Coordinates of C-alpha atoms and ligand atoms in Angstrom, one line a residue:
M1 CA -39.4 -7.2 -32.6
K2 CA -37.4 -9.7 -30.6
N3 CA -34.8 -9.6 -33.2
M4 CA -34.6 -5.9 -33.1
M5 CA -34.4 -5.9 -29.3
R6 CA -31.5 -8.3 -29.7
K7 CA -29.8 -6.1 -32.2
M8 CA -30.2 -3.1 -29.8
F9 CA -28.8 -5.1 -27.1
V10 CA -25.9 -6.1 -29.2
V11 CA -25.3 -2.5 -30.2
A12 CA -25.6 -1.2 -26.6
F13 CA -23.5 -4.1 -25.5
S14 CA -20.7 -3.4 -28.1
L15 CA -20.6 0.1 -26.8
V16 CA -19.9 -1.2 -23.3
V17 CA -17.4 -3.7 -24.7
C18 CA -15.8 -0.9 -26.6
L19 CA -15.6 1.1 -23.4
A20 CA -13.9 -1.9 -21.9
T21 CA -11.3 -2.1 -24.6
Y22 CA -9.2 -3.7 -22.0
G23 CA -9.4 -7.2 -23.4
Q24 CA -12.2 -9.4 -22.3
V25 CA -10.5 -11.8 -20.0
E26 CA -9.4 -10.1 -16.8
M27 CA -7.6 -12.2 -14.3
N28 CA -4.6 -12.5 -12.0
Q29 CA -1.8 -12.7 -14.6
L30 CA 0.8 -14.5 -12.5
G31 CA -0.7 -17.6 -11.1
F32 CA -2.8 -19.8 -8.8
Y33 CA -1.9 -22.4 -6.2
D34 CA -3.1 -25.8 -7.5
K35 CA -5.7 -26.4 -4.7
A36 CA -6.8 -22.8 -4.2
P37 CA -9.8 -21.1 -5.7
K38 CA -9.2 -20.0 -9.3
K39 CA -11.4 -17.5 -11.1
A40 CA -11.2 -15.1 -13.9
A41 CA -13.6 -12.3 -14.9
V42 CA -14.9 -12.1 -18.5
I43 CA -16.7 -9.0 -19.7
A44 CA -20.1 -10.4 -20.7
N45 CA -20.7 -11.2 -24.3
P46 CA -24.1 -12.7 -25.1
D47 CA -22.5 -15.1 -27.6
V48 CA -20.0 -16.5 -25.2
K49 CA -21.1 -18.9 -22.6
E50 CA -18.1 -21.2 -22.1
F51 CA -14.5 -20.9 -21.5
K52 CA -11.6 -23.3 -21.6
I53 CA -8.1 -23.6 -20.2
V54 CA -5.5 -24.4 -22.7
T55 CA -1.8 -25.2 -22.4
A56 CA 0.7 -22.6 -23.4
G57 CA 0.9 -24.6 -26.7
G58 CA -2.9 -24.4 -27.2
E59 CA -4.1 -27.8 -26.2
E60 CA -7.4 -27.8 -24.3
V61 CA -7.2 -29.2 -20.8
F62 CA -10.4 -27.9 -19.1
K63 CA -13.7 -26.6 -20.1
G64 CA -16.3 -24.7 -18.1
Q65 CA -19.5 -22.6 -18.2
L66 CA -19.3 -18.9 -17.5
S67 CA -21.5 -17.7 -14.7
E68 CA -24.6 -15.6 -15.5
P69 CA -23.6 -12.0 -16.3
M70 CA -23.7 -9.6 -13.4
P71 CA -23.8 -5.8 -13.7
S72 CA -20.9 -4.3 -11.7
K73 CA -21.7 -1.9 -8.9
N74 CA -18.8 0.3 -9.8
S75 CA -19.1 0.8 -13.5
S76 CA -21.4 0.1 -16.5
L77 CA -19.6 -3.2 -17.1
T78 CA -21.4 -6.5 -17.0
V79 CA -19.2 -9.4 -16.1
C80 CA -19.2 -13.2 -16.1
Q81 CA -17.0 -15.3 -14.0
A82 CA -15.0 -18.3 -15.1
D83 CA -14.4 -20.7 -12.3
F84 CA -11.7 -23.3 -12.9
T85 CA -10.9 -24.2 -9.2
N86 CA -11.4 -27.8 -10.1
F87 CA -8.6 -27.8 -12.5
T88 CA -5.5 -28.5 -10.4
T89 CA -2.7 -29.7 -12.6
P90 CA 0.4 -27.6 -12.3
G91 CA 1.7 -26.1 -15.4
E92 CA 1.5 -23.0 -17.7
Y93 CA -1.8 -22.1 -19.3
R94 CA -4.0 -19.6 -20.9
L95 CA -7.8 -19.0 -20.5
V96 CA -9.8 -18.7 -23.6
A97 CA -13.4 -17.3 -23.9
G98 CA -14.8 -16.8 -27.3
N99 CA -12.1 -15.1 -29.4
Q100 CA -10.4 -13.6 -26.3
E101 CA -7.6 -15.1 -24.4
S102 CA -5.5 -14.3 -21.4
G103 CA -1.7 -14.2 -21.2
V104 CA 0.1 -17.2 -19.9
F105 CA -0.3 -17.9 -16.1
T106 CA 1.0 -20.6 -13.8
I107 CA -0.7 -23.2 -11.7
G108 CA 1.7 -24.5 -8.9
D109 CA 3.5 -23.6 -5.7
N110 CA 5.0 -20.3 -4.7
V111 CA 3.2 -18.5 -7.6
F112 CA 3.5 -15.1 -5.8
S113 CA 7.0 -15.5 -4.5
D114 CA 8.6 -13.3 -7.1
V115 CA 6.1 -10.5 -6.8
A116 CA 6.1 -10.7 -3.0
K117 CA 9.9 -10.2 -3.0
A118 CA 9.7 -7.5 -5.6
V119 CA 7.4 -5.3 -3.7
L120 CA 9.7 -5.5 -0.7
K121 CA 12.7 -4.7 -3.0
G122 CA 10.6 -1.8 -4.3
F123 CA 11.5 0.1 -1.1
Y124 CA 15.2 -0.3 -1.8
Y125 CA 14.7 1.6 -5.0
Q126 CA 13.1 4.4 -3.1
R127 CA 16.2 4.9 -0.9
V128 CA 17.2 8.6 -0.8
S129 CA 20.7 9.3 0.2
E130 CA 22.7 6.3 -1.0
P131 CA 23.7 5.2 -4.5
L132 CA 21.9 2.1 -5.8
E133 CA 24.7 -0.2 -6.9
E134 CA 24.3 -2.4 -9.9
E135 CA 24.9 -5.4 -7.8
H136 CA 21.6 -4.8 -6.1
A137 CA 19.7 -2.5 -8.4
G138 CA 20.7 -4.1 -11.8
R139 CA 19.6 -1.9 -14.7
W140 CA 18.1 0.6 -12.3
A141 CA 21.4 1.4 -10.6
R142 CA 21.7 5.2 -10.0
P143 CA 23.7 7.7 -8.0
A144 CA 22.6 8.7 -4.5
G145 CA 19.7 11.2 -4.4
H146 CA 19.3 14.0 -2.0
P147 CA 22.0 13.9 0.7
D148 CA 19.8 15.8 3.1
T149 CA 22.7 16.7 5.3
Q150 CA 22.0 20.4 5.0
V151 CA 18.4 20.9 5.7
E152 CA 17.0 24.2 6.8
I153 CA 14.6 24.8 9.6
H154 CA 11.7 26.4 7.8
P155 CA 10.3 29.5 9.5
S156 CA 7.1 27.5 10.4
A157 CA 9.3 25.3 12.6
A158 CA 11.5 27.9 14.2
T159 CA 12.2 27.8 17.9
P160 CA 14.6 29.8 20.1
Q161 CA 17.1 26.8 20.0
R162 CA 16.6 26.3 16.3
P163 CA 15.8 29.6 14.6
A164 CA 14.7 29.7 11.0
G165 CA 17.6 28.8 8.7
T166 CA 19.4 26.6 11.2
I167 CA 21.0 23.7 9.4
I168 CA 20.2 20.2 10.5
S169 CA 21.0 16.8 9.0
S170 CA 18.1 14.5 8.1
P171 CA 19.6 12.0 5.6
G172 CA 18.3 8.7 4.4
G173 CA 14.9 7.2 4.4
W174 CA 12.7 6.5 1.4
Y175 CA 11.2 8.9 -1.1
D176 CA 7.5 9.1 -0.4
A177 CA 6.3 8.3 -3.8
G178 CA 6.8 9.5 -7.4
D179 CA 8.0 12.8 -5.8
Y180 CA 11.3 13.3 -3.9
N181 CA 10.0 14.4 -0.5
K182 CA 9.8 12.6 2.9
Y183 CA 6.7 12.9 5.0
I184 CA 6.5 11.6 8.6
V185 CA 2.8 10.9 8.6
N186 CA 3.0 8.7 5.5
S187 CA 6.2 7.1 6.8
G188 CA 4.4 6.2 9.9
I189 CA 1.8 3.9 8.5
T190 CA 4.3 2.5 6.0
T191 CA 6.9 1.7 8.5
A192 CA 4.4 0.2 10.9
T193 CA 2.9 -2.0 8.2
L194 CA 6.3 -3.5 7.4
L195 CA 7.1 -4.0 11.1
S196 CA 3.7 -5.7 11.5
A197 CA 4.3 -7.9 8.5
Y198 CA 7.4 -9.1 10.3
E199 CA 5.7 -9.4 13.6
D200 CA 2.9 -11.6 12.2
F201 CA 5.1 -13.8 10.1
P202 CA 8.6 -13.8 11.7
Q203 CA 9.6 -17.3 10.6
Y204 CA 8.7 -16.6 7.0
Y205 CA 10.7 -13.4 6.9
Q206 CA 13.7 -14.9 8.6
Q207 CA 14.2 -16.8 5.3
L208 CA 13.3 -14.0 2.9
T209 CA 16.2 -12.1 1.3
V210 CA 15.9 -9.6 -1.5
N211 CA 19.5 -8.7 -2.4
I212 CA 19.9 -5.4 -0.6
P213 CA 23.3 -4.2 0.7
E214 CA 22.5 -5.4 4.2
S215 CA 21.4 -8.9 3.2
G216 CA 23.0 -11.6 5.3
N217 CA 23.8 -9.5 8.3
G218 CA 21.8 -11.6 10.7
I219 CA 18.7 -9.3 10.5
P220 CA 15.8 -10.2 8.2
D221 CA 15.8 -8.1 5.1
I222 CA 12.3 -6.7 5.8
L223 CA 13.7 -5.2 9.0
N224 CA 16.9 -4.1 7.3
E225 CA 14.9 -2.2 4.8
T226 CA 12.6 -0.8 7.4
L227 CA 15.6 0.4 9.4
C228 CA 16.6 2.7 6.6
N229 CA 13.5 4.7 7.1
L230 CA 13.4 4.4 10.8
R231 CA 16.8 5.9 11.2
W232 CA 15.7 8.8 9.0
M233 CA 12.5 9.2 11.1
L234 CA 14.7 9.6 14.3
T235 CA 16.4 12.6 12.7
M236 CA 13.0 14.3 12.4
Q237 CA 12.5 14.7 16.2
D238 CA 13.5 18.1 17.6
P239 CA 16.0 17.1 20.3
N240 CA 15.0 20.2 22.3
D241 CA 11.4 19.3 23.0
G242 CA 10.5 15.9 21.4
G243 CA 8.1 17.3 18.8
V244 CA 8.4 15.9 15.2
Y245 CA 8.6 17.9 12.0
H246 CA 5.9 17.1 9.6
K247 CA 8.1 16.6 6.6
C248 CA 11.5 17.1 5.0
T249 CA 10.8 18.7 1.7
N250 CA 11.5 21.1 -1.1
A251 CA 9.3 24.1 -1.3
G252 CA 7.9 22.9 -4.6
F253 CA 7.9 19.6 -6.4
D254 CA 11.0 18.7 -8.5
G255 CA 10.7 18.3 -12.2
M256 CA 10.5 14.8 -13.7
V257 CA 14.3 14.3 -13.3
M258 CA 16.6 11.8 -11.6
P259 CA 17.0 12.4 -7.9
D260 CA 20.7 13.4 -7.9
V261 CA 20.3 16.4 -10.2
T262 CA 17.9 18.3 -8.1
K263 CA 19.5 21.0 -5.9
D264 CA 16.6 22.8 -4.4
T265 CA 16.8 23.8 -0.7
R266 CA 15.4 21.2 1.6
Y267 CA 13.4 22.2 4.7
V268 CA 11.9 20.6 7.7
V269 CA 8.6 22.3 8.4
Q270 CA 6.3 22.8 11.4
K271 CA 6.0 20.2 14.1
G272 CA 2.5 18.7 14.4
T273 CA 0.5 16.5 16.6
A274 CA -0.3 13.9 13.9
A275 CA 3.3 13.5 12.9
T276 CA 4.5 13.3 16.5
L277 CA 1.9 10.7 17.5
D278 CA 2.6 8.6 14.4
F279 CA 6.3 8.8 15.2
A280 CA 5.6 7.8 18.8
A281 CA 3.6 4.8 17.6
V282 CA 6.3 3.6 15.1
M283 CA 9.1 4.1 17.6
A284 CA 7.3 2.1 20.3
Q285 CA 6.6 -0.7 17.8
A286 CA 10.2 -0.6 16.7
A287 CA 11.4 -0.8 20.3
R288 CA 9.4 -4.0 20.6
V289 CA 10.6 -5.5 17.3
F290 CA 14.3 -4.5 17.5
G291 CA 14.5 -5.4 21.1
Q292 CA 14.7 -9.0 19.7
F293 CA 18.1 -8.1 18.1
P294 CA 20.1 -6.8 21.1
N295 CA 23.4 -8.2 19.7
E296 CA 23.0 -7.1 16.1
L297 CA 21.5 -3.7 17.0
P298 CA 22.8 -2.8 20.5
G299 CA 21.0 0.1 22.0
L300 CA 18.6 0.7 19.2
A301 CA 15.4 -0.5 20.9
D302 CA 16.2 1.7 23.9
S303 CA 16.8 4.7 21.6
C304 CA 13.5 4.1 20.0
M305 CA 11.7 3.9 23.3
V306 CA 13.2 7.1 24.6
A307 CA 12.2 8.8 21.3
A308 CA 8.7 7.4 21.5
K309 CA 8.2 8.6 25.1
Y310 CA 9.6 12.1 24.3
A311 CA 7.2 12.4 21.4
W312 CA 4.3 11.2 23.4
D313 CA 5.0 13.8 26.1
W314 CA 5.2 16.6 23.5
A315 CA 1.9 15.5 22.1
L316 CA 0.3 15.6 25.5
Q317 CA 1.4 19.2 25.8
N318 CA 0.6 20.1 22.2
P319 CA -2.6 18.0 21.5
N320 CA -4.0 20.2 18.8
I321 CA -1.3 21.3 16.4
M322 CA -2.8 20.4 13.0
Y323 CA -0.7 20.7 9.9
N324 CA -2.6 23.1 7.7
Q325 CA -0.4 24.0 4.7
F326 CA -2.7 26.6 3.5
A327 CA -2.6 28.5 6.7
M328 CA 1.1 28.0 7.1
N329 CA 1.7 29.5 3.7
R330 CA -0.1 32.6 4.6
E331 CA 2.2 33.1 7.6
F332 CA 5.6 31.8 6.5
K333 CA 7.8 32.1 3.5
P334 CA 8.8 30.3 1.4
E335 CA 5.4 28.8 0.7
V336 CA 5.5 25.1 0.5
F337 CA 3.5 23.3 -2.2
T338 CA 4.5 19.6 -1.8
G339 CA 2.2 17.0 -0.4
A340 CA 0.3 18.2 2.6
Y341 CA -0.8 15.0 4.4
G342 CA -2.9 17.3 6.5
D343 CA -5.3 15.7 8.9
N344 CA -7.5 17.6 11.3
N345 CA -8.6 14.8 13.5
V346 CA -6.0 13.1 15.6
D347 CA -8.3 10.8 17.7
D348 CA -7.1 7.8 15.7
E349 CA -3.5 8.8 16.0
W350 CA -3.9 9.0 19.8
F351 CA -5.5 5.6 19.8
W352 CA -2.7 4.1 17.7
A353 CA 0.1 5.7 19.7
A354 CA -1.5 4.7 23.0
S355 CA -1.9 1.1 21.8
E356 CA 1.8 0.9 20.8
M357 CA 3.0 2.6 23.9
Y358 CA 0.9 0.2 26.0
A359 CA 2.1 -2.8 24.0
A360 CA 5.7 -1.7 24.5
T361 CA 5.6 -0.8 28.2
S362 CA 2.4 -2.5 29.7
E363 CA 2.0 0.8 31.6
P364 CA -1.6 1.4 32.7
V365 CA -1.5 5.1 31.9
Y366 CA -1.7 4.3 28.2
K367 CA -4.8 2.2 28.8
I368 CA -6.7 5.3 29.8
K369 CA -6.1 6.8 26.3
I370 CA -6.9 3.6 24.6
S371 CA -10.2 3.5 26.4
E372 CA -11.0 7.1 25.4
Y373 CA -11.0 6.2 21.7
I374 CA -11.7 2.5 21.8
N375 CA -15.2 2.8 20.4
D376 CA -14.2 4.7 17.3
S377 CA -15.0 3.0 14.1
L378 CA -12.9 0.3 12.6
R379 CA -12.0 1.0 8.9
V380 CA -9.1 -0.3 6.9
P381 CA -6.2 2.0 7.7
S382 CA -5.0 4.8 5.5
W383 CA -2.4 7.5 6.2
D384 CA -5.1 9.7 7.8
Y385 CA -7.0 7.0 9.7
V386 CA -4.8 4.7 11.7
Y387 CA -7.2 3.3 14.3
A388 CA -6.9 -0.2 12.8
L389 CA -3.1 -0.2 13.4
G390 CA -3.7 0.1 17.1
A391 CA -6.4 -2.6 17.0
Y392 CA -4.1 -5.0 15.2
T393 CA -1.3 -4.4 17.8
L394 CA -3.6 -5.0 20.7
L395 CA -4.7 -8.3 19.0
R396 CA -1.1 -9.2 18.3
I397 CA 0.0 -8.9 21.9
N398 CA -3.2 -10.8 22.8
D399 CA -4.1 -8.4 25.6
P400 CA -6.7 -10.2 27.7
E401 CA -8.6 -7.0 28.3
F402 CA -8.8 -5.8 24.7
A403 CA -8.4 -8.8 22.5
P404 CA -12.0 -10.1 22.7
F405 CA -13.3 -6.7 21.9
F406 CA -11.1 -6.2 18.8
T407 CA -11.6 -9.8 17.7
E408 CA -15.3 -9.2 17.4
K409 CA -14.7 -6.0 15.6
V410 CA -12.1 -7.3 13.1
V411 CA -13.9 -10.6 12.4
G412 CA -17.2 -8.7 12.1
M413 CA -15.8 -6.5 9.4
A414 CA -14.1 -9.4 7.7
D415 CA -17.4 -11.2 7.6
G416 CA -18.9 -8.2 5.8
F417 CA -16.1 -8.5 3.2
V418 CA -16.5 -12.3 2.8
N419 CA -20.3 -11.8 2.3
S420 CA -19.7 -9.1 -0.3
V421 CA -17.8 -11.3 -2.7
S422 CA -20.9 -12.9 -4.1
T423 CA -22.4 -9.5 -4.9
N424 CA -19.3 -8.3 -6.7
A425 CA -19.3 -8.8 -10.5
F426 CA -15.5 -9.6 -10.4
G427 CA -15.9 -11.9 -7.5
V428 CA -13.5 -9.9 -5.3
V429 CA -13.7 -8.1 -2.0
M430 CA -12.4 -4.8 -3.5
G431 CA -15.3 -2.6 -4.7
Q432 CA -17.9 -3.6 -2.1
K433 CA -18.9 0.1 -2.6
P434 CA -17.9 2.7 -5.1
S435 CA -16.2 4.7 -2.3
D436 CA -13.4 2.0 -2.2
F437 CA -12.1 3.8 -5.3
V438 CA -10.1 6.7 -3.8
W439 CA -6.7 8.2 -4.6
G440 CA -4.5 5.1 -4.0
S441 CA -7.4 2.7 -4.2
N442 CA -5.1 -0.2 -4.7
S443 CA -3.8 0.3 -1.1
E444 CA -7.5 0.0 0.0
A445 CA -7.6 -3.4 -1.7
A446 CA -4.3 -4.5 -0.1
N447 CA -5.4 -3.2 3.4
Q448 CA -8.7 -5.1 3.1
G449 CA -6.6 -8.1 2.4
I450 CA -4.6 -7.4 5.6
L451 CA -7.8 -7.1 7.6
L452 CA -8.9 -10.5 6.3
I453 CA -5.5 -12.0 7.1
N454 CA -6.0 -10.8 10.7
A455 CA -9.4 -12.4 10.8
Y456 CA -7.9 -15.6 9.5
R457 CA -5.2 -15.6 12.2
L458 CA -7.8 -15.1 14.8
T459 CA -10.1 -17.8 13.7
N460 CA -8.2 -20.2 11.4
D461 CA -11.2 -20.1 9.1
M462 CA -10.1 -20.5 5.5
K463 CA -12.9 -18.4 4.2
Y464 CA -11.0 -15.3 5.2
L465 CA -7.8 -16.4 3.5
D466 CA -9.9 -17.2 0.3
A467 CA -11.4 -13.7 0.5
A468 CA -7.9 -12.1 0.9
L469 CA -6.8 -14.1 -2.2
T470 CA -9.6 -12.4 -4.2
N471 CA -7.9 -9.1 -3.6
V472 CA -4.5 -10.5 -4.6
D473 CA -6.2 -11.5 -7.8
Y474 CA -7.7 -8.0 -8.1
L475 CA -4.3 -6.3 -7.8
L476 CA -2.8 -8.7 -10.3
G477 CA -5.4 -8.3 -13.0
R478 CA -8.9 -9.4 -12.1
N479 CA -10.3 -5.9 -12.2
A480 CA -12.1 -3.6 -14.5
T481 CA -9.0 -2.1 -16.0
G482 CA -7.4 -5.5 -16.8
Y483 CA -4.0 -4.2 -15.5
C484 CA -1.7 -6.0 -13.3
F485 CA -0.8 -3.1 -11.0
V486 CA 2.7 -4.0 -9.9
T487 CA 5.4 -2.7 -12.1
G488 CA 7.5 -5.4 -13.8
F489 CA 4.8 -8.0 -13.6
G490 CA 1.9 -9.3 -15.7
S491 CA 1.0 -9.7 -19.3
K492 CA -0.8 -6.4 -19.3
R493 CA 1.5 -4.3 -17.1
V494 CA 1.8 -0.8 -15.8
M495 CA 4.6 0.9 -17.9
F496 CA 4.3 4.6 -17.2
P497 CA 3.9 5.2 -13.4
H498 CA 4.1 8.7 -12.1
H499 CA 7.5 8.1 -10.7
R500 CA 10.3 10.4 -11.4
P501 CA 13.1 7.9 -11.6
S502 CA 11.1 5.7 -13.9
A503 CA 10.3 8.6 -16.1
A504 CA 13.8 10.0 -16.2
D505 CA 16.2 7.1 -16.2
G506 CA 16.0 6.3 -20.0
I507 CA 15.2 2.7 -19.3
D508 CA 12.0 1.5 -21.0
D509 CA 10.8 -0.6 -18.1
P510 CA 9.8 1.2 -15.0
V511 CA 11.5 0.5 -11.7
P512 CA 10.1 -2.8 -10.7
G513 CA 8.0 -3.9 -7.7
L514 CA 6.1 -0.7 -7.3
L515 CA 2.3 -0.6 -6.9
S516 CA 0.4 1.9 -9.0
G517 CA -2.3 3.9 -7.1
G518 CA -5.1 2.5 -9.1
P519 CA -8.6 3.6 -10.3
N520 CA -9.5 7.0 -8.8
P521 CA -12.7 8.7 -10.2
G522 CA -11.5 11.9 -8.4
M523 CA -9.2 12.3 -11.4
Q524 CA -7.6 15.3 -9.7
D525 CA -4.9 15.4 -12.4
R526 CA -7.4 15.9 -15.2
N527 CA -6.4 19.6 -15.6
D528 CA -2.8 18.7 -15.5
G529 CA -2.5 17.1 -18.9
C530 CA -4.3 13.8 -18.1
N531 CA -7.0 12.4 -20.4
Y532 CA -9.1 9.6 -18.9
V533 CA -10.8 7.4 -21.5
F534 CA -12.8 5.7 -18.7
T535 CA -14.1 7.7 -15.8
E536 CA -16.2 5.4 -13.7
P537 CA -15.1 4.4 -10.1
E538 CA -13.5 1.1 -11.1
T539 CA -12.2 2.2 -14.5
A540 CA -10.9 5.7 -13.9
F541 CA -7.3 4.8 -14.5
V542 CA -4.7 5.7 -17.1
D543 CA -1.2 4.3 -17.5
V544 CA 0.5 7.6 -18.3
T545 CA 3.3 9.4 -16.5
A546 CA 1.2 12.5 -16.1
S547 CA -1.4 10.7 -13.9
Y548 CA -0.4 11.3 -10.4
A549 CA -4.0 10.7 -9.3
S550 CA -4.3 7.2 -10.7
N551 CA -0.9 6.0 -11.6
E552 CA 1.6 7.3 -9.0
I553 CA 3.4 4.9 -6.7
A554 CA 3.8 5.5 -3.0
I555 CA 5.4 3.8 0.0
N556 CA 2.1 3.6 1.9
W557 CA 0.6 1.6 -1.0
N558 CA 3.6 -0.7 -1.4
A559 CA 3.8 -1.6 2.3
P560 CA 0.3 -3.3 2.4
V561 CA 1.1 -5.4 -0.7
V562 CA 4.3 -6.5 1.0
Y563 CA 2.2 -7.6 3.9
L564 CA -0.5 -9.2 1.8
F565 CA 1.5 -11.0 -0.9
N566 CA 4.0 -12.4 1.6
A567 CA 1.3 -13.4 4.0
I568 CA -0.4 -15.4 1.3
E569 CA 2.9 -17.0 0.3
A570 CA 3.5 -17.8 4.0
E571 CA 0.1 -19.4 4.3
Q572 CA -0.1 -21.2 1.0
A573 CA 0.3 -24.7 2.6
N574 CA -3.3 -24.2 3.9
W575 CA -4.6 -24.8 0.4
K576 CA -2.9 -28.2 0.1
Ligands
9MR601 O1 4.5 14.9 -8.8 C1 3.6 15.3 -7.8 C2 3.0 14.1 -7.1 O2 4.0 13.4 -6.5 C3 1.9 14.5 -6.2 O3 1.2 13.4 -5.7 C4 0.9 15.4 -6.9 C5 -0.2 15.9 -6.0 O4 0.3 16.6 -5.0 O5 1.5 16.5 -7.5 C6 2.5 16.1 -8.4 O6 3.0 17.3 -9.0 C7 2.3 17.9 -9.9 C8 1.7 19.2 -9.3 O7 0.8 18.9 -8.2 C9 1.0 20.0 -10.3 N1 1.8 20.3 -11.5 C10 2.3 19.1 -12.1 C11 3.1 18.3 -11.1 C12 3.8 17.1 -11.7 O8 2.9 16.3 -12.4
9MR602 O1 -2.1 9.5 -0.9 C1 -2.5 10.9 -0.8 C2 -4.0 11.0 -1.0 O2 -4.7 10.4 0.0 C3 -4.3 12.5 -1.1 O3 -5.7 12.6 -1.5 C4 -3.4 13.2 -2.1 C5 -3.7 14.7 -2.2 O4 -3.4 15.3 -1.1 O5 -2.1 13.0 -1.7 C6 -1.7 11.7 -1.8 O6 -0.3 11.6 -1.3 C7 0.7 12.2 -2.2 C8 1.5 13.1 -1.4 O7 0.7 14.3 -1.1 C9 2.7 13.6 -2.1 N1 3.5 12.4 -2.5 C10 2.7 11.6 -3.4 C11 1.5 11.0 -2.7 C12 0.8 10.0 -3.5 O8 0.1 10.5 -4.6

C-alpha cells in the first residue's frame, strides 16, 4: 500500500514536473554579491534532497540540504529552496540538484552592473524620431521612426483654435511598448520613475554612462534619456488652454514592421484629466530636477514649471474628463483602436500632481488637495494608480508635516512584503497573492522592489534591501517560468518579445535591455494566435512574438527595473 501510494505520488509528481518543463533549478541567472543572501528554487523531486555548487569546470565547492518542499500559492508547483548564502568565494559557478543544473552564474562585485545599464539603454532603443546610429545601437542600428512633425488634431480634440485636421508637430519621445504609439498617461509614470531614480541616487547616476548620443554633455545619462521623452511631452499640451492630449497615435496598430516603414496618419486625441494631471506632476518634478542644471539647460526648469501650472489650472476647470475610447469612437471618426489607458478614477492623479506641485513650489494651496486624498490606499504604483508616486515625493522632500505619516504607511507595507517571503515557495516577495500576476506583472515585482528600497532609505534596515533583492532574483530567473525576463540576459532568456523592431529587424537576438511583461493569467491574447502551455497565475507566460499579454515590453515596466537594479548596485556595499 505504502509502495503504491509512493508510486501514485511519483506519477502525480511527474505530471507536475512535466508541467514545469522549465528545468528544475530556477534562479537568478546573472549573479550574487559575495556576502549577500543567495538562494535558488528547485522544483521538488522526492528523490533529491541535496544540492551542490560546482565551479564552471565541474569541481564541487559547496554542498547543502534543500529545504522542505513548499506548495506554491500561485500554481500547482511544489518547490524547495537551495540556500548557499554561506558560500562566499567569488567566481563562476553552477548549481546542481539531482540531474538538473543551472547555467553559469557569478559570485562577486557589481554583478548587476551590466543589466542595470542595459535596462536604461533600453529606452534609447525606444526613441521615436531619430535614427539609432551604429555607434550607440550596434547591431540594432536603424533609421528614424515616425517623424511626428505632421500630426492631425483628431475630431475628439478639436477646439476653435485648433479645429479637426489642424497639423501640429509632436516629434520625439519613446515608443510606448511593442507598438508605435505614444501615450501621456503611461509616459507620466515612466518619466517620473526615472526622475525619481535620479533623485534618490544622484551620486551613483552622475557616474553612470550608457553610450547614448548625449553622453558626456555634463548631464547624467539617465536625465539625458528622460529629457527625450520630456521634450515630447511638452508638445502634447494645447498652448491655447493648458490641457494635454491623451496620446499621439495611429488610428489602428501598425503591423509587425520596422518603425520607419509605417506611414499611417498620426493623431492627437481628446484632452483628458488623467493625462493632464500626470503631465502636471511630471513637469513639476522635472522643474525640481532640471533646476539643478541651470547652465546646461537654461530655462528648462522654468518652462516645465509654467507648463505644470497651466496643466493644473486646466484640470481644476476640467476635473472630470475621462478618456473613454469606446464612447469617443461612437462620436468621432476615424475610430481609434490603439491602447486606451483609460482610467475613470483620478483621485490618485490629483494626489500625485498636488504632491509634486507642492514639492516644487511649497505653496499651501496644494496642501489642501494633498489632504483631500491623503488617506487613500497605498499600493505599488501602476499607470492607473499613481498615489505612491506622490507619497514617495513627499518623503523625498522630507516634508515635516507629511513625512511621518507616509513613513508609517510605506514601512508598514514593506513589513508586509518582508514577512511574506517565508510563505512564498520561491522565497521572493513577488507573488504574495495571485493577484500580483496581472498584465505586466514583472513591473509589479519591480515596483514592490522600489517600495522596499524606499523603506530601506527611511530606516537603514537591511531586511528591506534583502527583500528587494529577492525580487531582483525573481526577475532574473528565480520564478516559476525559469526565464530571465530581461532581453539579452540569462542562460534561459526571452527571445521573442512582442516588440515590433525585435520581430522585424532580421536579427536573431531581440533588442537588448527590455523587460518582458511576465506571467499574466488573463491571457487576453489567447484568441489572437497565442497558445499557453501553462495557465496558472505564476506560469501563464509564453515567449512568443504573438503574446502581447505576457511577453510585450513597455516603458512603464522598464523604468522600475532601471530604478531597482541600479538602486541595488548603488547600495551593494551594504552587504560587505
Ligand atoms: O501590438 C499591440 C500591442 O502593443 C497591444 O498591447 C495589444 C493590446 O492592445 O494589441 C496589440 O495588437 C494586437 C491587436 O490588439 C489585436 N490584433 C493583433 C495585434 C498584434 O498582435
Ligand atoms: O499595461 C497595460 C495593461 O495594464 C492593460 O491591461 C492593457 C490593456 O488595456 O494595456 C496595457 O498597455 C498596453 C497599451 O495599451 C498599448 N501599448 C502596449 C501596452 C503594454 O501591453
